[in-house]
Coordinates of C-alpha atoms in Angstrom, one line a residue:
X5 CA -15.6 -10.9 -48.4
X6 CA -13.7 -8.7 -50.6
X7 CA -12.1 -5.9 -48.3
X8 CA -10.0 -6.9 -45.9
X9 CA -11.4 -5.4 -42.8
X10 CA -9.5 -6.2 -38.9
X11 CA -11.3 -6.4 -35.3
X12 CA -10.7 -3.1 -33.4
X13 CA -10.6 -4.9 -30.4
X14 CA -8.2 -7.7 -30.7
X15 CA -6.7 -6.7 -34.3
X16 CA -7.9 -10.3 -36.0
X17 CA -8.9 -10.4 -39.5
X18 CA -12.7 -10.2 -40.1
X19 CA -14.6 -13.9 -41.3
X20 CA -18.0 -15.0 -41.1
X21 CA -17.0 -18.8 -42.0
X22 CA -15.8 -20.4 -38.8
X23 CA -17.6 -19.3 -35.5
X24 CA -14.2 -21.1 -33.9
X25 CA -11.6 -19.2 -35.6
X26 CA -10.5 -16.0 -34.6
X27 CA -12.7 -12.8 -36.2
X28 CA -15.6 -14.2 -36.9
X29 CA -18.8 -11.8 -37.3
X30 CA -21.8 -13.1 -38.2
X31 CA -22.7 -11.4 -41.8
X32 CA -25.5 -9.6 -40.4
X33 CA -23.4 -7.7 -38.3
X34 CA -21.5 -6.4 -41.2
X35 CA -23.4 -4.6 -42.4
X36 CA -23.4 -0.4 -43.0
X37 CA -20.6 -0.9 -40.1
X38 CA -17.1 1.5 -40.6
X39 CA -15.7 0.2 -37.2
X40 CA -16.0 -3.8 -36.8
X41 CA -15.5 -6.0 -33.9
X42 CA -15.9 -9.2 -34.1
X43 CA -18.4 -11.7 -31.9
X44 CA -15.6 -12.7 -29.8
X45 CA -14.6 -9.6 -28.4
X46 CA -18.1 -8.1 -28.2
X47 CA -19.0 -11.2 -25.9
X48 CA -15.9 -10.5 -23.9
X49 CA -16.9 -6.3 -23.8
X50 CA -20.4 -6.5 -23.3
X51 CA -20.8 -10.2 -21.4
X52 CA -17.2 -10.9 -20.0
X53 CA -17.3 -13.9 -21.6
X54 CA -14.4 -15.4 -23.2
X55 CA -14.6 -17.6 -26.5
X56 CA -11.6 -20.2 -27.4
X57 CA -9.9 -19.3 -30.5
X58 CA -7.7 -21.7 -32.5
X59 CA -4.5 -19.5 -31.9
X60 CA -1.1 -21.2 -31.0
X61 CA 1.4 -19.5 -28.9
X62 CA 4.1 -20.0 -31.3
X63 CA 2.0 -17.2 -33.7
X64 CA 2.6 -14.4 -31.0
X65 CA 6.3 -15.3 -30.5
X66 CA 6.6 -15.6 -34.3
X67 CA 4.7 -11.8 -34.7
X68 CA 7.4 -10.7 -31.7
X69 CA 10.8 -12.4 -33.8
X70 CA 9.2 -9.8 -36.7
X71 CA 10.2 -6.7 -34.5
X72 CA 14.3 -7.1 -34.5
X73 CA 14.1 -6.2 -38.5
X74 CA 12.4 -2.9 -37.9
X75 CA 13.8 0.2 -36.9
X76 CA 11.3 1.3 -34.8
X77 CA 10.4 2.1 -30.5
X78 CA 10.1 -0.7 -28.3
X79 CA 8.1 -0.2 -25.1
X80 CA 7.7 -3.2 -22.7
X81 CA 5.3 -3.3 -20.4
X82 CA 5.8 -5.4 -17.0
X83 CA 3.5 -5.8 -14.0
X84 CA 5.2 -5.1 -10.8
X85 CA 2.7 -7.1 -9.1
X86 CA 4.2 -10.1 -11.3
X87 CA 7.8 -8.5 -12.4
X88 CA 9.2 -12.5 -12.9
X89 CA 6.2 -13.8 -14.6
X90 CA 5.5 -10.6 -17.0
X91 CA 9.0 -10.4 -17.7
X92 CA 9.5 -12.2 -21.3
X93 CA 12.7 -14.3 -21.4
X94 CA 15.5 -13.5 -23.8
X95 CA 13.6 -10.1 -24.8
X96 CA 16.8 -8.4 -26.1
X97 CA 16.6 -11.1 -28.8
X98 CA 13.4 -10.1 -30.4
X99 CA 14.1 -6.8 -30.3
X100 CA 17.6 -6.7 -31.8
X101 CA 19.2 -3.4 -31.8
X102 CA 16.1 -1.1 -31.3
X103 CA 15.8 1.2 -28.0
X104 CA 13.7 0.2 -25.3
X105 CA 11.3 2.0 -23.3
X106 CA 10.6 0.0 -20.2
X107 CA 7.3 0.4 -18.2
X108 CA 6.0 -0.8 -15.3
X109 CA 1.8 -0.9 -15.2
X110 CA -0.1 -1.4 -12.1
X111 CA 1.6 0.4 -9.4
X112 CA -1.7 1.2 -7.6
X113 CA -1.4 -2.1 -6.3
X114 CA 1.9 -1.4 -4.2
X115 CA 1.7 0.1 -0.5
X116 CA 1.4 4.2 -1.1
X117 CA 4.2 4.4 1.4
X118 CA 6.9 3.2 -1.1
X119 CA 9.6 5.2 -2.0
X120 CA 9.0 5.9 -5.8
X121 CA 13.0 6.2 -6.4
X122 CA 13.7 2.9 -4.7
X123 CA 11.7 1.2 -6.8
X124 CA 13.0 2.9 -9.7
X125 CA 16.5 1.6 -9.1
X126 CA 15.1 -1.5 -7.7
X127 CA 13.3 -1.9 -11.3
X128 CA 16.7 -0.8 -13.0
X129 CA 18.7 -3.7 -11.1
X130 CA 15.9 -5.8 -11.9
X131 CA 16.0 -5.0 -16.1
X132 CA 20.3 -5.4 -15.8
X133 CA 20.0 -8.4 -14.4
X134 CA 17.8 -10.1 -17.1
X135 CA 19.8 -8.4 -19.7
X136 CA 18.1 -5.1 -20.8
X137 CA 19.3 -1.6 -20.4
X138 CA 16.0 0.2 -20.9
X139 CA 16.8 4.1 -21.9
X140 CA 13.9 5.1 -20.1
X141 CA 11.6 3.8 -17.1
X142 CA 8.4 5.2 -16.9
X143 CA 5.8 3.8 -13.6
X144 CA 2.0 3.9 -15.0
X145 CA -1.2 2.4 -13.1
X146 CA -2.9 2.4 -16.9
X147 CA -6.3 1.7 -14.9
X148 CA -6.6 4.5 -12.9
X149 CA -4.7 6.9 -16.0
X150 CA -1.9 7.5 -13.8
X151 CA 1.8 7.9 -15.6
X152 CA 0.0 8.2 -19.1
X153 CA 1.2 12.0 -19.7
X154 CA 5.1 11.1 -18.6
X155 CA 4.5 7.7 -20.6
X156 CA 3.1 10.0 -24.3
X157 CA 6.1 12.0 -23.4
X158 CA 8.5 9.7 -23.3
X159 CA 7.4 7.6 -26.0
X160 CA 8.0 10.9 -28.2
X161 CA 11.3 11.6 -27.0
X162 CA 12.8 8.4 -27.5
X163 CA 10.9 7.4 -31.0
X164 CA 12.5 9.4 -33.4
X165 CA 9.7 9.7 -36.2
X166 CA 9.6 5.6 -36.3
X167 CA 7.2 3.4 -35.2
X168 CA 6.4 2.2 -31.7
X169 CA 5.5 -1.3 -31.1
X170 CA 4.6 -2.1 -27.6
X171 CA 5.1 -5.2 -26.4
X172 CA 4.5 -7.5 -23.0
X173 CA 3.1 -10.9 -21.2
X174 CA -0.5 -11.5 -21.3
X175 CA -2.4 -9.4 -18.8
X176 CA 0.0 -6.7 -18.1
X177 CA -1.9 -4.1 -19.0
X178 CA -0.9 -3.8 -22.6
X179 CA -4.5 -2.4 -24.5
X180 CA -5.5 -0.3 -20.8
X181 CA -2.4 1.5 -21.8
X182 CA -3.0 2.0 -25.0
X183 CA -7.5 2.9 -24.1
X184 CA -5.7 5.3 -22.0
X185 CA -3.5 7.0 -24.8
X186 CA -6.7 6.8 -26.9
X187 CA -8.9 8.6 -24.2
X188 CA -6.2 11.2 -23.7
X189 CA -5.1 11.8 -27.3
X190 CA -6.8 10.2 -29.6
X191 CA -10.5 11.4 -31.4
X192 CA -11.4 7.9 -32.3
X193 CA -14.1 6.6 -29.4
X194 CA -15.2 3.2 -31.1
X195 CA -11.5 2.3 -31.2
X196 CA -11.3 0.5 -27.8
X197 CA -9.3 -2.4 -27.8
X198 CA -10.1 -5.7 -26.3
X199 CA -9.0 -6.0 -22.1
X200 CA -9.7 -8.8 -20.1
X201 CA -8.3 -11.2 -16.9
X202 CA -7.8 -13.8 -19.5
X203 CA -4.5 -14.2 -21.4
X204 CA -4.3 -13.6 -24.8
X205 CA -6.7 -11.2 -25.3
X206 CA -5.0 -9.6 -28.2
X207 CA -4.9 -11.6 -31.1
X208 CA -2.8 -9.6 -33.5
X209 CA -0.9 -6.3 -34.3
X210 CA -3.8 -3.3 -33.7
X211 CA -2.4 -0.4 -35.6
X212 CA -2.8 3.4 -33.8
X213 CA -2.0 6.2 -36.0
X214 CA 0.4 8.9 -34.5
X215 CA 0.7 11.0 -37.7
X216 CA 0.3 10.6 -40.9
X217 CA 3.7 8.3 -41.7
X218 CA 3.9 6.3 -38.5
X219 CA 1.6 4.3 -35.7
X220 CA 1.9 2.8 -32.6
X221 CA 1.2 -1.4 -32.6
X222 CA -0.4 -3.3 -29.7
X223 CA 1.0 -6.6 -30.4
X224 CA -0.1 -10.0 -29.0
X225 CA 0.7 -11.2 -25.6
X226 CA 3.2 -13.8 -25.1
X227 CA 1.8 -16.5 -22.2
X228 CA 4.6 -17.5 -19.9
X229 CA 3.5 -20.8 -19.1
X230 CA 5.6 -20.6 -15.7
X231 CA 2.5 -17.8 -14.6
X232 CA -0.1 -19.5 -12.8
X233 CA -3.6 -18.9 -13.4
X234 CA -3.9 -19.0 -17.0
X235 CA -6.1 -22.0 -17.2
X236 CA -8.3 -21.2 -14.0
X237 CA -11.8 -19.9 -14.1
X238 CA -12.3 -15.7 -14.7
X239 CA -14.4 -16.8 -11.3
X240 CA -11.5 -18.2 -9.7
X241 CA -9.3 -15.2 -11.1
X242 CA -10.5 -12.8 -9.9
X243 CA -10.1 -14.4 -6.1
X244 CA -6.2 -14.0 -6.5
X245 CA -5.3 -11.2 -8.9
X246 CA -5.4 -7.9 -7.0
X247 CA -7.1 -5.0 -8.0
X248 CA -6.6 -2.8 -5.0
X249 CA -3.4 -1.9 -3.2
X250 CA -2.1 -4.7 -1.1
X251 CA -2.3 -4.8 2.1
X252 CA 0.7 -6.7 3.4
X253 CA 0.2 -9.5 6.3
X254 CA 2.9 -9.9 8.6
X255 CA 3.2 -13.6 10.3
X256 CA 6.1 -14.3 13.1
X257 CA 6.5 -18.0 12.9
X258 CA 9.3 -20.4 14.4
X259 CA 10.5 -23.5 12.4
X260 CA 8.3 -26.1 12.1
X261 CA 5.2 -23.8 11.8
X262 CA 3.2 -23.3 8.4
X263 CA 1.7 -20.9 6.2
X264 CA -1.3 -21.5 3.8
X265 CA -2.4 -18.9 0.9
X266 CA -5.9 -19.9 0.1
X267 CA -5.6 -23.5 -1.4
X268 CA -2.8 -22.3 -3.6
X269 CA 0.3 -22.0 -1.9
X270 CA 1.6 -23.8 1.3
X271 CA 5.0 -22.4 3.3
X272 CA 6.5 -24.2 5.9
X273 CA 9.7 -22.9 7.6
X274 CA 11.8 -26.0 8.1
X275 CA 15.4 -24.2 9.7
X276 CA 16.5 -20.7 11.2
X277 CA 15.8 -18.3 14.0
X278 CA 11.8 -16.9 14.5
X279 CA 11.3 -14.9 11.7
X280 CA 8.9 -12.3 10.0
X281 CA 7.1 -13.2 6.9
X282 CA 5.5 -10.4 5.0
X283 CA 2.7 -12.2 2.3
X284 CA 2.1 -9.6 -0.3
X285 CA -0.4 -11.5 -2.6
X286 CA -4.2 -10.7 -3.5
X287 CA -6.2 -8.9 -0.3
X288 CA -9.4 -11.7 -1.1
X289 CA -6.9 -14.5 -0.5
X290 CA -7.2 -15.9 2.9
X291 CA -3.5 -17.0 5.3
X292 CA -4.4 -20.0 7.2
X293 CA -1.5 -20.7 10.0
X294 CA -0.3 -23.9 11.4
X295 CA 2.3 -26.4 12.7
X296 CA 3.9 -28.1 9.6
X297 CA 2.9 -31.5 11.6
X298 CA -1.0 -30.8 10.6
X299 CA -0.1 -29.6 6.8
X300 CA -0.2 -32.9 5.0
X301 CA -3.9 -33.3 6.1
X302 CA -5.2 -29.8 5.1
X303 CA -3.9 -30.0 1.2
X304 CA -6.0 -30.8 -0.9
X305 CA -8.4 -32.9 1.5
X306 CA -9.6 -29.3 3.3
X307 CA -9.6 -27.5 0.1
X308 CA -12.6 -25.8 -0.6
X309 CA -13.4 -25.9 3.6
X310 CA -10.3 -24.7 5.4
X311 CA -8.5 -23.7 2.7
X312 CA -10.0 -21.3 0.2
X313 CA -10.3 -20.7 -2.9
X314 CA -10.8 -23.1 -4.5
X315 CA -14.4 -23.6 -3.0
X316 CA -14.0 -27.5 -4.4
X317 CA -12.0 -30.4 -3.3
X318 CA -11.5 -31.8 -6.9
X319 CA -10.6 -28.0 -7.9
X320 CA -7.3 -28.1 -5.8
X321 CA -4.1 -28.1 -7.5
X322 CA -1.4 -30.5 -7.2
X323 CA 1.4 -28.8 -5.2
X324 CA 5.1 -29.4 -5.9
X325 CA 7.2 -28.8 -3.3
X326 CA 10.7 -25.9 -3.9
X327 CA 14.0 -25.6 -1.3
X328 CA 14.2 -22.0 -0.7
X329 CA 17.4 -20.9 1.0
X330 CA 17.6 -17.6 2.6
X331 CA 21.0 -16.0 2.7
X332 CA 20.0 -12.4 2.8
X333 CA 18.1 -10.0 5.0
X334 CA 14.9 -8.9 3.3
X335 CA 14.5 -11.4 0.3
X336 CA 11.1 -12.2 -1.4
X337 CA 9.8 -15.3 -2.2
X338 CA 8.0 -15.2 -5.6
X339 CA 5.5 -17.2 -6.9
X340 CA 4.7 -16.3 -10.3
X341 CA 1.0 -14.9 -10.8
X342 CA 0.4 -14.9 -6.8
X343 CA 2.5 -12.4 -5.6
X344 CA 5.1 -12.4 -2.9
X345 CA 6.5 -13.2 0.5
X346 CA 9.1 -11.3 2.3
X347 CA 11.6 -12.6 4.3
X348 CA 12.7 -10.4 6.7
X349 CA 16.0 -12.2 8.5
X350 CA 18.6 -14.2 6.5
X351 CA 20.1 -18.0 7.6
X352 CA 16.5 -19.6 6.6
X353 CA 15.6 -22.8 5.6
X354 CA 12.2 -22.7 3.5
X355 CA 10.1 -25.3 1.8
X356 CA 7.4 -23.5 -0.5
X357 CA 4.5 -25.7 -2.5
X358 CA 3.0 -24.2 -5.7
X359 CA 0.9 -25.5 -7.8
X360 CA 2.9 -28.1 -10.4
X361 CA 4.5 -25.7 -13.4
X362 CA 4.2 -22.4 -11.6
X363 CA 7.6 -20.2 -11.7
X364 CA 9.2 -20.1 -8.1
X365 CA 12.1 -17.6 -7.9
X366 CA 14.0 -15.2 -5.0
X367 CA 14.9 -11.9 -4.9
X368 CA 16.1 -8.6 -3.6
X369 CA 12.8 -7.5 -1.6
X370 CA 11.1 -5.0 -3.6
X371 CA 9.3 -3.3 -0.3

């Protein structure tokens, strides 16, 4: 092929050679065509069906080191429904000494009774604590096109004529953001790029034009490896990643009782004083309550009957087991790609299991 032509769906250079590397299009397809998307990402549009690329995740971190050396916008994009496990480590490092625009996608997944200023200095604390002094942060649900006008309008304040590179974890919400800009803005239809549950949908920079000397860039997604889920079934993912609000389920347990969460998560309460626990994860997930005495015989052995999903035995992960110590009044439990659990009264003593590699963290309660 002698022009060099790019997917508009996940930005990958177009080749009819290897059906296993990234951009292939079968030749046919090629032809009299003046927007291109290659076999991958029309499989993935039409057939939500995902196709294994040989892409290694060093590329996207190496794409994101390119951003400190231009002078341009940065906007990162975090779920709130996964703050700890969209939040990229070490940002301010790839980003050098260019301003950040911080937003947080999917807020139609939080109770409607929150207090949109407490989160917005919850999300501040949040950003300080990991480093980053945003100079703006803007709350979106991209999905539902919500926060795309204040988003545009920041994005033009704060860019300065220069180039705006927008930037996040897998599955935050990146290209909805950017459809949505396109929808509201743009004139381009066929320009619709790639969205999925899977990580790594977005295989390289996809170029926006916002006049006629500067663009906006969706670049890659960086997998966080601590994010559970990422190797499960788009079956299987779509049992624990929400996509309605949550609806929070309370639990008043004494020590030596236990919580479930499907097959994926097990909570006992070793030490304190009867307590609330608030479980903020995915509404399909299932709680299954019981002493702690009965828990080693329900995981894995009743996975798939008692404890779902997963709706097989050999499906159920291997649990590793995290001391949690609760020294504050209305601390959350985070398990990176579940969700949450709240902790209403301090002076507890809690044993959490997550599947082996998952990110386990606490923190000020964000509800």
């Amino acid at each position: 092929m002698t022009e060099e032509l790019h997917c508009a769906g996940c930005g990958a250079p177009i080749q009819n050679e290897n059906k296993n590397k990234a951009g292939y299009v079968p030749t046919s397809a090629l032809v009299d065509r003046a927007t291109v998307i290659c076999q991958r990402c029309f499989r993935l549009k039409h057939y939500n069906e995902v196709q294994d690329v040989d892409m290694e995740d060093q590329d996207f971190r190496d794409k994101l080191h390119e951003l400190g050396r231009k002078k341009a916008l940065i906007v990162k994009i975090v779920d709130v429904f996964d703050f700890e496990g969209s939040w990229i480590p070490g940002f301010q490092r790839y980003v050098g000494d260019n301003p950040v625009l911080l937003m947080v996608n999917k807020t139609d997944l939080l109770p409607h009774s929150l207090n949109e200023n407490k989160l917005l200095h919850w999300i501040r604390r949040q950003a300080k604590q990991q480093g980053l002094k945003p100079k703006d942060v803007v709350l979106l649900s991209a999905k539902n096109k919500q926060g795309i006008q204040e988003a545009a309008s920041s994005i033009e304040e704060l860019r300065n004529g220069r180039d705006v590179y927008v930037t996040g974890c897998t599955n935050v919400g990146k290209s909805t953001f950017i459809n949505a800009l396109i929808a509201e803005f743009g004139e381009n239809e066929e320009q619709d790029i790639t969205t999925s549950h899977f990580p790594g949908t977005t295989l390289d920079m996809i170029e926006v034009p916002l006049d006629e000397q500067t663009s906006l860039y969706d670049t890659p997604g960086l997998i966080n490896d601590k994010q559970f889920g990422r190797k499960r079934s788009l079956k299987e993912r779509k049992e624990f990643i929400p996509e309605k609000e949550l609806k929070p389920k309370v639990y008043q347990l004494e020590s030596g009782q236990t919580i479930f969460i499907g097959g994926y998560v097990r909570m006992d309460f070793v030490e304190g004083d009867p307590n609330s626990f608030v479980v903020f994860m995915s509404n399909r997930l299932p709680v299954h309550r019981t002493k702690q005495d009965n828990a080693d015989r329900l995981h894995p052995d009743r996975v798939g009957d008692v404890l779902t999903p997963p709706y097989r035995v050999e499906d159920a992960p291997e649990l590793t087991k995290h001391r949690i110590e609760i020294k504050e009044e209305k601390t959350d439990i985070v398990v990176q790609g579940l969700g949450w659990i709240t902790v209403t009264n301090p002076r507890a003593s809690v044993d959490i299991y997550v599947p082996v590699g998952t990110g386990v963290s606490k923190r000020e309660a964000v509800i």
